[in-house]
Amino acid sequence: MQCVVITGASSGIGLATAKTFQQAGWRIINISRGACPLDGIINITADLAHPTTITTISTSLLDNLEDCTTLSLIHNAARLDHDTVQGVDPQALRQTYEINLIAPAALNRVLLPAMSTGSSILYVGSTLGEKAVPGSFSYVTSKHASIGMMRATCQDLAGSGIHTACINPGFTDTEMLRDHIPANVMSEIAQMSAFGRLIDPAEIAATLLFAAQNPVLNGSVLNANLGQIER
Ligand SMILES: NC(=O)c1ccc[n+]([C@@H]2O[C@H](COP(=O)([O-])OP(=O)(O)OC[C@H]3O[C@@H](n4cnc5c(N)ncnc54)[C@H](OP(=O)(O)O)[C@@H]3O)[C@@H](O)[C@H]2O)c1
């Protein structure tokens, strides 16, 4: 059986990804604070902001993977704050890095022994992994590091038969975007893609499934943003 461990499948891109992989016949193990609302998902309730979380859930995670032939590990959960280089709160910055970076690294360490040839580690990055906008300091810096983590993963796993990639969504219609962008500017945001619309989370999910199935993408950064218009 093919299995996927995904963080943050309770909503947005993670939820759409769980649905897409489930329809393709994969077993889904979700890690988030709230449950994934789909039937037939294994939910491991966890707050990735806590430094001991991955150690605490590791036995239950591995128990659910015993009969998996291949495993795709998708690092999707993230925190996005409004903050700046002048005002960033170090404690908030630590929490963002804990969720966006330390938890993925800790999960890799726990799950790599359960990954055989054909498995994959996929990072959900962001367009803001390769450029910056004002007012998202901790997020921008963490998403740049996600790309670095993917590249280091690729180098360290050479010869293992496990592949990796970083998928960078553009503006995608999820709670995270709606929480971050005022409703009255959402239509302007949609016009920033060359297609004049927001991305449907299912489109990112389909990209992640493709990446899980195609080791030729090993080490790639995939910009899944409909073509962003630079002004
Ligand atoms: N939407 C966009 O426009 C966009 C653009 C570029 C990149 N992305 C990336 O896409 C990924 C998914 O974002 P989304 O837009 O789908 O956002 P979302 O709908 O807000 O989903 C975020 C997910 O992360 C989980 N999460 C957040 N904090 C957590 C914590 N402390 N512990 C465990 N889980 C936590 C949430 O689960 P719980 O709240 O249940 O814990 C939720 O399932 C993120 O990596 C984001 O950076 C999104």
Tab-separated table of C-alpha atoms and ligand atoms in Angstrom:
chain	number	residue	atom	x	y	z
A	1	MET	CA	0.000	0.000	0.000
A	2	GLN	CA	1.228	3.509	-0.831
A	3	CYS	CA	1.036	5.840	2.164
A	4	VAL	CA	1.270	9.584	2.595
A	5	VAL	CA	2.042	11.413	5.816
A	6	ILE	CA	0.943	15.021	5.458
A	7	THR	CA	0.965	17.889	7.918
A	8	GLY	CA	-1.971	20.304	7.935
A	9	ALA	CA	-4.647	18.294	6.108
A	10	SER	CA	-7.410	19.809	8.261
A	11	SER	CA	-7.921	22.620	5.719
A	12	GLY	CA	-6.846	24.301	2.491
A	13	ILE	CA	-4.121	22.768	0.337
A	14	GLY	CA	-3.529	19.930	2.818
A	15	LEU	CA	-7.191	18.919	2.793
A	16	ALA	CA	-7.319	18.999	-1.019
A	17	THR	CA	-4.115	16.934	-1.106
A	18	ALA	CA	-5.540	14.320	1.255
A	19	LYS	CA	-8.603	14.052	-1.014
A	20	THR	CA	-6.518	13.733	-4.191
A	21	PHE	CA	-4.178	11.067	-2.785
A	22	GLN	CA	-7.107	9.183	-1.220
A	23	GLN	CA	-8.888	9.077	-4.583
A	24	ALA	CA	-5.662	7.695	-6.073
A	25	GLY	CA	-5.780	4.844	-3.525
A	26	TRP	CA	-3.174	6.026	-0.991
A	27	ARG	CA	-3.516	5.697	2.807
A	28	ILE	CA	-3.504	9.156	4.397
A	29	ILE	CA	-2.017	9.989	7.778
A	30	ASN	CA	-2.671	13.598	8.753
A	31	ILE	CA	-0.846	15.555	11.456
A	32	SER	CA	-2.543	18.769	12.620
A	33	ARG	CA	-4.371	20.254	15.601
A	34	GLY	CA	-7.828	19.867	14.030
A	35	ALA	CA	-8.929	16.690	12.246
A	36	CYS	CA	-9.095	16.239	8.488
A	37	PRO	CA	-12.853	16.198	7.751
A	38	LEU	CA	-12.646	13.384	5.147
A	39	ASP	CA	-13.749	9.841	6.027
A	40	GLY	CA	-11.084	7.154	6.220
A	41	ILE	CA	-8.157	9.402	7.222
A	42	ILE	CA	-5.846	8.537	10.108
A	43	ASN	CA	-5.592	11.702	12.197
A	44	ILE	CA	-2.727	12.255	14.597
A	45	THR	CA	-3.609	15.303	16.665
A	46	ALA	CA	-0.528	17.425	17.279
A	47	ASP	CA	0.611	21.014	17.657
A	48	LEU	CA	3.772	21.352	15.569
A	49	ALA	CA	4.728	24.531	17.423
A	50	HIS	CA	5.841	22.434	20.420
A	51	PRO	CA	9.470	21.241	20.237
A	52	THR	CA	8.669	17.784	21.684
A	53	THR	CA	5.689	17.016	19.435
A	54	ILE	CA	7.419	14.844	16.850
A	55	THR	CA	9.077	12.689	19.511
A	56	THR	CA	5.724	12.296	21.266
A	57	ILE	CA	3.874	11.121	18.132
A	58	SER	CA	6.669	9.072	16.554
A	59	THR	CA	5.559	5.628	17.825
A	60	SER	CA	1.977	6.107	16.733
A	61	LEU	CA	3.157	7.435	13.370
A	62	LEU	CA	5.424	4.448	12.708
A	63	ASP	CA	2.717	1.989	13.866
A	64	ASN	CA	0.485	3.271	11.060
A	65	LEU	CA	3.188	2.717	8.426
A	66	GLU	CA	4.112	-0.898	9.060
A	67	ASP	CA	2.573	-2.309	5.858
A	68	CYS	CA	3.378	0.654	3.588
A	69	THR	CA	5.292	-0.162	0.412
A	70	THR	CA	6.268	3.446	-0.308
A	71	LEU	CA	5.791	6.600	1.707
A	72	SER	CA	5.389	10.198	0.618
A	73	LEU	CA	6.029	12.719	3.388
A	74	ILE	CA	4.464	16.103	2.628
A	75	HIS	CA	5.493	19.097	4.734
A	76	ASN	CA	2.504	21.374	4.277
A	77	ALA	CA	1.513	22.960	7.615
A	78	ALA	CA	2.803	26.486	8.094
A	79	ARG	CA	2.311	29.668	10.047
A	80	LEU	CA	2.036	33.059	8.361
A	81	ASP	CA	2.263	36.251	10.446
A	82	HIS	CA	2.278	39.919	9.581
A	83	ASP	CA	5.721	41.058	10.820
A	84	THR	CA	8.735	43.090	9.767
A	85	VAL	CA	12.490	43.147	10.240
A	86	GLN	CA	12.026	46.150	12.551
A	87	GLY	CA	9.349	44.624	14.749
A	88	VAL	CA	9.671	40.848	14.623
A	89	ASP	CA	9.057	39.230	18.014
A	90	PRO	CA	11.775	36.603	18.608
A	91	GLN	CA	9.363	34.232	20.350
A	92	ALA	CA	6.890	34.415	17.452
A	93	LEU	CA	9.790	33.908	15.019
A	94	ARG	CA	10.834	30.764	16.956
A	95	GLN	CA	7.276	29.408	16.732
A	96	THR	CA	7.135	30.008	12.977
A	97	TYR	CA	10.477	28.265	12.484
A	98	GLU	CA	9.335	25.423	14.762
A	99	ILE	CA	6.260	24.739	12.573
A	100	ASN	CA	7.690	25.631	9.153
A	101	LEU	CA	11.224	24.213	9.527
A	102	ILE	CA	12.096	22.296	12.703
A	103	ALA	CA	9.043	20.008	12.584
A	104	PRO	CA	9.791	19.016	8.949
A	105	ALA	CA	13.424	18.262	9.833
A	106	ALA	CA	12.366	16.234	12.892
A	107	LEU	CA	9.730	14.339	10.877
A	108	ASN	CA	12.292	13.512	8.187
A	109	ARG	CA	14.573	12.023	10.846
A	110	VAL	CA	11.805	9.866	12.348
A	111	LEU	CA	10.320	8.684	9.045
A	112	LEU	CA	13.380	8.178	6.836
A	113	PRO	CA	14.059	4.690	8.292
A	114	ALA	CA	10.535	3.731	7.117
A	115	MET	CA	11.102	5.020	3.585
A	116	SER	CA	12.159	2.669	0.818
A	117	THR	CA	12.978	3.217	-2.858
A	118	GLY	CA	10.144	5.084	-4.569
A	119	SER	CA	9.359	7.163	-1.483
A	120	SER	CA	9.478	10.959	-1.473
A	121	ILE	CA	9.781	14.024	0.737
A	122	LEU	CA	7.793	16.969	-0.638
A	123	TYR	CA	7.985	20.472	0.763
A	124	VAL	CA	5.135	22.930	0.264
A	125	GLY	CA	7.035	26.188	-0.075
A	126	SER	CA	5.750	29.475	-1.473
A	127	THR	CA	6.442	32.007	-4.176
A	128	LEU	CA	7.860	33.871	-1.156
A	129	GLY	CA	10.609	31.257	-0.977
A	130	GLU	CA	12.343	33.012	-3.849
A	131	LYS	CA	11.307	36.631	-3.425
A	132	ALA	CA	10.160	38.905	-0.614
A	133	VAL	CA	7.253	41.265	-0.004
A	134	PRO	CA	7.079	43.781	2.841
A	135	GLY	CA	5.445	42.737	6.117
A	136	SER	CA	5.921	38.946	6.116
A	137	PHE	CA	9.430	38.698	7.604
A	138	SER	CA	9.232	35.391	9.474
A	139	TYR	CA	7.280	33.647	6.696
A	140	VAL	CA	9.557	34.866	3.880
A	141	THR	CA	12.697	33.802	5.727
A	142	SER	CA	11.243	30.389	6.618
A	143	LYS	CA	10.070	29.713	3.046
A	144	HIS	CA	13.526	30.589	1.664
A	145	ALA	CA	14.883	28.015	4.125
A	146	SER	CA	12.365	25.380	2.945
A	147	ILE	CA	13.998	25.481	-0.483
A	148	GLY	CA	17.410	25.120	1.144
A	149	MET	CA	16.138	22.199	3.192
A	150	MET	CA	14.817	20.492	0.065
A	151	ARG	CA	18.147	20.970	-1.733
A	152	ALA	CA	20.092	19.612	1.244
A	153	THR	CA	17.640	16.686	1.451
A	154	CYS	CA	18.337	15.896	-2.211
A	155	GLN	CA	22.093	15.884	-1.671
A	156	ASP	CA	22.035	13.845	1.543
A	157	LEU	CA	19.673	11.199	0.116
A	158	ALA	CA	21.602	10.645	-3.120
A	159	GLY	CA	21.601	6.914	-3.878
A	160	SER	CA	18.713	6.131	-1.526
A	161	GLY	CA	16.000	5.934	-4.199
A	162	ILE	CA	14.049	8.595	-2.286
A	163	HIS	CA	13.293	11.791	-4.165
A	164	THR	CA	12.396	15.310	-3.032
A	165	ALA	CA	10.980	18.533	-4.456
A	166	CYS	CA	9.652	21.867	-3.264
A	167	ILE	CA	6.295	22.970	-4.682
A	168	ASN	CA	5.818	26.729	-4.409
A	169	PRO	CA	2.133	27.700	-4.634
A	170	GLY	CA	1.078	31.175	-5.675
A	171	PHE	CA	-2.096	32.826	-4.382
A	172	THR	CA	-4.342	29.884	-3.505
A	173	ASP	CA	-7.913	30.167	-2.298
A	174	THR	CA	-7.538	29.002	1.323
A	175	GLU	CA	-8.133	30.210	4.865
A	176	MET	CA	-4.478	31.251	5.193
A	177	LEU	CA	-4.781	33.635	2.227
A	178	ARG	CA	-8.165	34.977	3.367
A	179	ASP	CA	-6.790	35.567	6.902
A	180	HIS	CA	-3.751	37.407	5.533
A	181	ILE	CA	-5.255	39.528	2.743
A	182	PRO	CA	-8.120	41.985	3.367
A	183	ALA	CA	-11.312	40.885	1.548
A	184	ASN	CA	-11.500	44.129	-0.440
A	185	VAL	CA	-8.124	43.500	-2.123
A	186	MET	CA	-8.702	39.825	-2.926
A	187	SER	CA	-9.812	40.539	-6.506
A	188	GLU	CA	-6.647	42.617	-7.073
A	189	ILE	CA	-4.601	39.696	-5.737
A	190	ALA	CA	-6.330	37.362	-8.206
A	191	GLN	CA	-5.304	39.700	-11.035
A	192	MET	CA	-1.649	39.199	-10.061
A	193	SER	CA	-1.670	35.826	-11.830
A	194	ALA	CA	-1.410	35.638	-15.594
A	195	PHE	CA	-4.745	33.776	-15.531
A	196	GLY	CA	-6.535	36.495	-13.519
A	197	ARG	CA	-7.753	34.129	-10.815
A	198	LEU	CA	-6.770	32.470	-7.561
A	199	ILE	CA	-5.422	28.916	-7.641
A	200	ASP	CA	-7.797	26.155	-6.537
A	201	PRO	CA	-6.198	24.056	-3.735
A	202	ALA	CA	-6.967	20.966	-5.856
A	203	GLU	CA	-4.495	22.247	-8.469
A	204	ILE	CA	-1.670	22.236	-5.917
A	205	ALA	CA	-2.817	18.808	-4.720
A	206	ALA	CA	-2.572	17.434	-8.274
A	207	THR	CA	0.944	18.906	-8.562
A	208	LEU	CA	1.953	17.206	-5.305
A	209	LEU	CA	0.603	13.833	-6.510
A	210	PHE	CA	2.538	14.235	-9.756
A	211	ALA	CA	5.699	15.088	-7.810
A	212	ALA	CA	5.240	12.050	-5.537
A	213	GLN	CA	4.972	9.786	-8.594
A	214	ASN	CA	7.874	11.186	-10.640
A	215	PRO	CA	11.414	10.823	-9.203
A	216	VAL	CA	12.790	12.652	-12.262
A	217	LEU	CA	11.807	15.861	-10.398
A	218	ASN	CA	14.348	15.120	-7.626
A	219	GLY	CA	15.844	18.395	-6.354
A	220	SER	CA	13.371	20.604	-8.220
A	221	VAL	CA	11.663	23.804	-7.191
A	222	LEU	CA	8.240	23.809	-8.904
A	223	ASN	CA	6.541	27.170	-9.185
A	224	ALA	CA	2.829	26.362	-9.118
A	225	ASN	CA	1.542	29.913	-9.377
A	226	LEU	CA	-0.295	30.301	-12.719
A	227	GLY	CA	2.467	32.719	-13.761
A	228	GLN	CA	2.760	35.693	-11.414
A	229	ILE	CA	2.690	39.114	-12.991
A	230	GLU	CA	5.467	41.334	-11.650
A	231	ARG	CA	4.575	45.025	-11.346
B	1	LIG	N1	-2.835	29.821	0.332
B	1	LIG	C1	-1.839	30.404	-0.332
B	1	LIG	O1	-2.032	31.383	-1.068
B	1	LIG	C2	-0.430	29.842	-0.209
B	1	LIG	C3	0.557	30.408	-1.020
B	1	LIG	C4	1.853	29.919	-0.931
B	1	LIG	C5	2.138	28.877	-0.070
B	1	LIG	N2	1.166	28.346	0.705
B	1	LIG	C6	1.542	27.245	1.609
B	1	LIG	O2	0.627	26.181	1.526
B	1	LIG	C7	0.633	25.450	2.763
B	1	LIG	C8	-0.785	25.225	3.222
B	1	LIG	O3	-1.402	26.489	3.465
B	1	LIG	P1	-2.950	26.762	3.223
B	1	LIG	O4	-3.043	27.970	2.394
B	1	LIG	O5	-3.638	25.522	2.822
B	1	LIG	O6	-3.374	27.215	4.698
B	1	LIG	P2	-4.519	26.756	5.699
B	1	LIG	O7	-5.785	26.441	4.978
B	1	LIG	O8	-4.540	27.808	6.757
B	1	LIG	O9	-3.940	25.396	6.282
B	1	LIG	C9	-2.830	25.385	7.136
B	1	LIG	C10	-2.722	24.013	7.753
B	1	LIG	O10	-1.584	24.029	8.630
B	1	LIG	C11	-1.953	23.450	9.863
B	1	LIG	N3	-1.207	24.043	10.965
B	1	LIG	C12	-0.982	25.367	11.180
B	1	LIG	N4	-0.345	25.520	12.361
B	1	LIG	C13	-0.181	24.275	12.885
B	1	LIG	C14	0.385	23.788	14.094
B	1	LIG	N5	0.891	24.616	15.014
B	1	LIG	N6	0.411	22.459	14.304
B	1	LIG	C15	-0.131	21.600	13.398
B	1	LIG	N7	-0.686	22.009	12.237
B	1	LIG	C16	-0.717	23.337	11.997
B	1	LIG	C17	-3.433	23.770	10.010
B	1	LIG	O11	-4.055	22.787	10.842
B	1	LIG	P3	-4.683	23.064	12.291
B	1	LIG	O12	-5.077	24.505	12.364
B	1	LIG	O13	-5.840	22.106	12.346
B	1	LIG	O14	-3.593	22.702	13.230
B	1	LIG	C18	-3.938	23.652	8.586
B	1	LIG	O15	-4.341	22.339	8.304
B	1	LIG	C19	1.504	26.270	3.717
B	1	LIG	O16	2.805	25.718	3.756
B	1	LIG	C20	1.549	27.635	3.064
B	1	LIG	O17	2.686	28.364	3.426
B	1	LIG	C21	-0.120	28.796	0.655
